[in-house]
Each structure stands twice: as structure tokens, then as C-alpha cells.
């Protein structure tokens, strides 16, 4: 079933997405946040991949710094999180969706690394959650890396623009 969508974007509009490159990327950030939409961890093509996004914030501006999007088992997911945390020691806030392997990941890593928070999305729909952050896009406070810094950024932008009419919404879940 092909769901309809507006080319310019359903919830977030294409012209609301700002991009940064190496020249205008801030040198440092006031806060780093890791947002994780985890899966039950299988590598089959029929399984959803996990998606983790690293965000930097300066004042009201939010910068998408890196995306991890991969089909992986639970052990590999834990390994990736350990690497992310060791590469970014200033990372304090790590949000795990309390679905799939989110709770198990919390149980395994919170006493080892710390700073993990479980987010339970059951009270709000995915559409409601994304709609709650669209003002940040509309006011020009969200920046994505351009293709020189992130080769697959257009796939992520397309998922965001098509949402909820997209096959996978893992990237969108990490935003909202």
C-alpha cells in the first residue's frame, strides 16, 4: 500500500530544514543528547534497523551531528552504544525508547555508563510527537549536516518529509 504524501513535506516542510557544513558547524556545544530507537535486534532484511542520532544544542539551535542506522543484534547494539559514549565523554543525556530492546539496553548499560533515560511513547501517537517538535523546524532552530558531512542525509530528510507515509520511521522517532 502506497500512502499519499506532499512532496514539500507532511509535518515538516522541506524549506524548514536548514543544513550546515564544516565551515559553519559550531566548534562546541552546550549539550549533547543521544536519541535511540532500538529494535529487537536481528540482521534480517525484514527487520527494522535501529536508529540512533547524536544532537548538539547551543541555545535554541539543535544540530544533528551523527546518525547510526543499522540492522544489528543486541550485542552489537550494546557495543555501538559503548563506542558512542566513549567517543563523546561529554554526552550526558541518552534517551532510549522504552520499547523493543530499549529497557534491556537500559538494564545492561545504565549502571556501567549512566545517563540513560527511558522514554515511554505509549501516551502519544508518533504523529503527535513529531508535531510537537515542528515549531523548532519552522523557526529555523534545527540543522542537519549537508551531504559533504553525511552521505545518507537525503534518505533521512525524505523519511521525515514523507512521515507518516514512509516504510520506516526510525529516524523520525529519534527526532520526536
C-alpha positions as CSV (number, residue, x, y, z in Angstrom):
1,X,0.0,0.0,0.0
2,X,1.4,3.4,-1.0
3,X,0.4,6.1,1.3
4,X,0.0,9.6,0.0
5,X,2.3,12.4,1.0
6,X,3.0,16.0,0.0
7,X,6.3,16.5,-1.9
8,X,7.2,19.5,0.2
9,X,6.6,17.6,3.4
10,X,3.7,16.4,5.5
11,X,4.5,17.6,9.0
12,X,8.0,19.1,8.5
13,X,8.3,21.2,5.3
14,X,11.4,20.9,3.1
15,X,12.0,24.6,3.2
16,X,12.1,24.5,7.0
17,X,15.1,22.2,7.1
18,X,18.4,24.0,7.4
19,X,21.8,22.5,6.7
20,X,25.3,23.1,8.0
21,X,28.7,22.2,6.6
22,X,32.2,22.1,8.0
23,X,32.6,25.8,7.6
24,X,29.5,26.9,9.7
25,X,29.4,24.0,12.2
26,X,29.8,25.2,15.7
27,X,33.1,24.2,17.3
28,X,31.5,23.1,20.5
29,X,28.0,22.5,22.1
30,X,26.4,23.4,25.4
31,X,24.7,20.0,25.5
32,X,24.9,16.7,23.6
33,X,21.9,14.3,23.5
34,X,21.7,10.8,22.1
35,X,18.3,9.6,21.0
36,X,17.8,5.9,20.3
37,X,15.0,4.0,18.6
38,X,16.1,0.4,19.2
39,X,14.8,-2.9,17.7
40,X,14.7,-6.5,18.9
41,X,18.0,-6.8,17.1
42,X,18.1,-9.1,14.2
43,X,20.1,-8.6,11.0
44,X,17.5,-10.0,8.6
45,X,16.3,-7.5,5.9
46,X,12.8,-7.9,7.1
47,X,13.7,-6.5,10.5
48,X,13.8,-2.8,11.2
49,X,17.2,-1.3,11.8
50,X,18.0,0.6,15.0
51,X,18.4,4.3,14.6
52,X,20.5,6.5,17.0
53,X,21.0,10.2,16.5
54,X,23.5,12.4,18.2
55,X,22.4,16.0,18.7
56,X,24.3,19.1,19.8
57,X,22.5,22.1,21.3
58,X,23.6,25.7,21.5
59,X,20.9,28.0,22.9
60,X,17.8,27.3,20.9
61,X,19.6,25.7,18.0
62,X,19.8,21.9,17.6
63,X,22.3,20.3,15.3
64,X,22.1,16.7,14.1
65,X,25.7,15.5,14.4
66,X,25.6,11.9,13.5
67,X,23.3,9.0,12.6
68,X,23.7,5.3,13.3
69,X,21.2,3.3,11.3
70,X,21.9,-0.4,11.1
71,X,20.3,-3.9,11.4
72,X,22.2,-5.4,14.3
73,X,21.8,-7.9,17.1
74,X,21.6,-6.9,20.8
75,X,25.3,-7.5,21.5
76,X,26.3,-5.3,18.5
77,X,23.8,-2.6,19.6
78,X,25.4,-2.5,23.1
79,X,28.9,-2.4,21.5
80,X,27.8,0.6,19.3
81,X,26.4,2.5,22.3
82,X,29.6,1.8,24.3
83,X,31.7,3.2,21.4
84,X,29.5,6.3,21.0
85,X,29.7,7.0,24.8
86,X,33.5,6.6,24.8
87,X,34.0,8.8,21.8
88,X,31.8,11.5,23.3
89,X,32.6,11.7,27.0
90,X,30.7,15.0,27.3
91,X,27.5,13.1,26.3
92,X,25.2,13.1,29.4
93,X,21.7,12.6,28.1
94,X,21.0,9.3,26.4
95,X,17.3,8.7,25.6
96,X,16.1,5.1,24.9
97,X,12.6,4.4,23.7
98,X,11.1,2.0,26.2
99,X,10.1,-0.5,23.5
100,X,11.9,-3.4,21.8
101,X,15.3,-3.6,23.4
102,X,15.2,-0.2,25.0
103,X,14.5,-1.5,28.5
104,X,17.0,-4.3,28.2
105,X,19.7,-1.9,27.0
106,X,18.9,0.4,29.9
107,X,19.3,-2.5,32.3
108,X,22.6,-3.5,30.8
109,X,24.3,-0.1,30.4
110,X,22.9,2.3,32.9
111,X,25.0,1.1,35.8
112,X,28.0,0.8,33.6
113,X,27.8,4.2,31.7
114,X,25.0,6.1,33.3
115,X,22.8,8.9,31.9
116,X,20.2,6.8,30.2
117,X,16.6,7.8,30.3
118,X,13.7,5.6,29.2
119,X,11.0,7.3,27.2
120,X,7.6,5.6,27.0
121,X,5.8,6.8,23.9
122,X,2.6,4.9,24.6
123,X,0.5,8.0,25.6
124,X,1.1,10.0,22.3
125,X,0.9,8.9,18.7
126,X,4.0,9.2,16.5
127,X,2.2,12.0,14.6
128,X,1.5,13.9,17.9
129,X,5.2,13.5,19.0
130,X,6.5,14.8,15.6
131,X,4.0,17.6,15.6
132,X,5.3,18.8,19.0
133,X,8.8,19.5,17.5
134,X,7.8,21.0,14.2
135,X,7.9,24.6,15.7
136,X,11.7,24.1,16.1
137,X,12.0,23.4,12.3
138,X,9.6,26.2,11.4
139,X,11.6,28.8,13.4
140,X,14.9,27.7,11.9
141,X,16.4,26.1,15.0
142,X,17.1,22.6,13.6
143,X,20.2,22.0,11.4
144,X,21.1,18.8,9.6
145,X,24.6,18.1,8.2
146,X,24.8,18.5,4.5
147,X,25.8,15.7,2.1
148,X,29.5,16.5,2.5
149,X,29.3,15.5,6.2
150,X,26.6,12.8,6.0
151,X,26.2,10.9,2.7
152,X,22.8,9.4,3.6
153,X,21.2,12.6,4.9
154,X,18.8,12.9,2.0
155,X,17.3,9.5,2.9
156,X,16.7,10.8,6.4
157,X,15.2,14.0,5.1
158,X,12.9,12.0,2.7
159,X,11.7,9.9,5.6
160,X,11.0,13.0,7.6
161,X,9.1,14.7,4.8
162,X,7.1,11.6,3.9
163,X,6.2,10.7,7.5
164,X,3.8,9.0,8.3
165,X,3.7,7.7,4.7
166,X,7.1,6.1,4.8
167,X,8.2,2.5,5.1
168,X,10.5,3.1,8.1
169,X,10.1,5.9,10.6
170,X,13.1,5.1,12.9
171,X,14.9,8.4,12.1
172,X,11.7,10.3,12.8
173,X,11.3,8.6,16.1
174,X,14.7,9.8,17.2
175,X,13.7,13.4,16.4
176,X,10.5,13.4,18.4
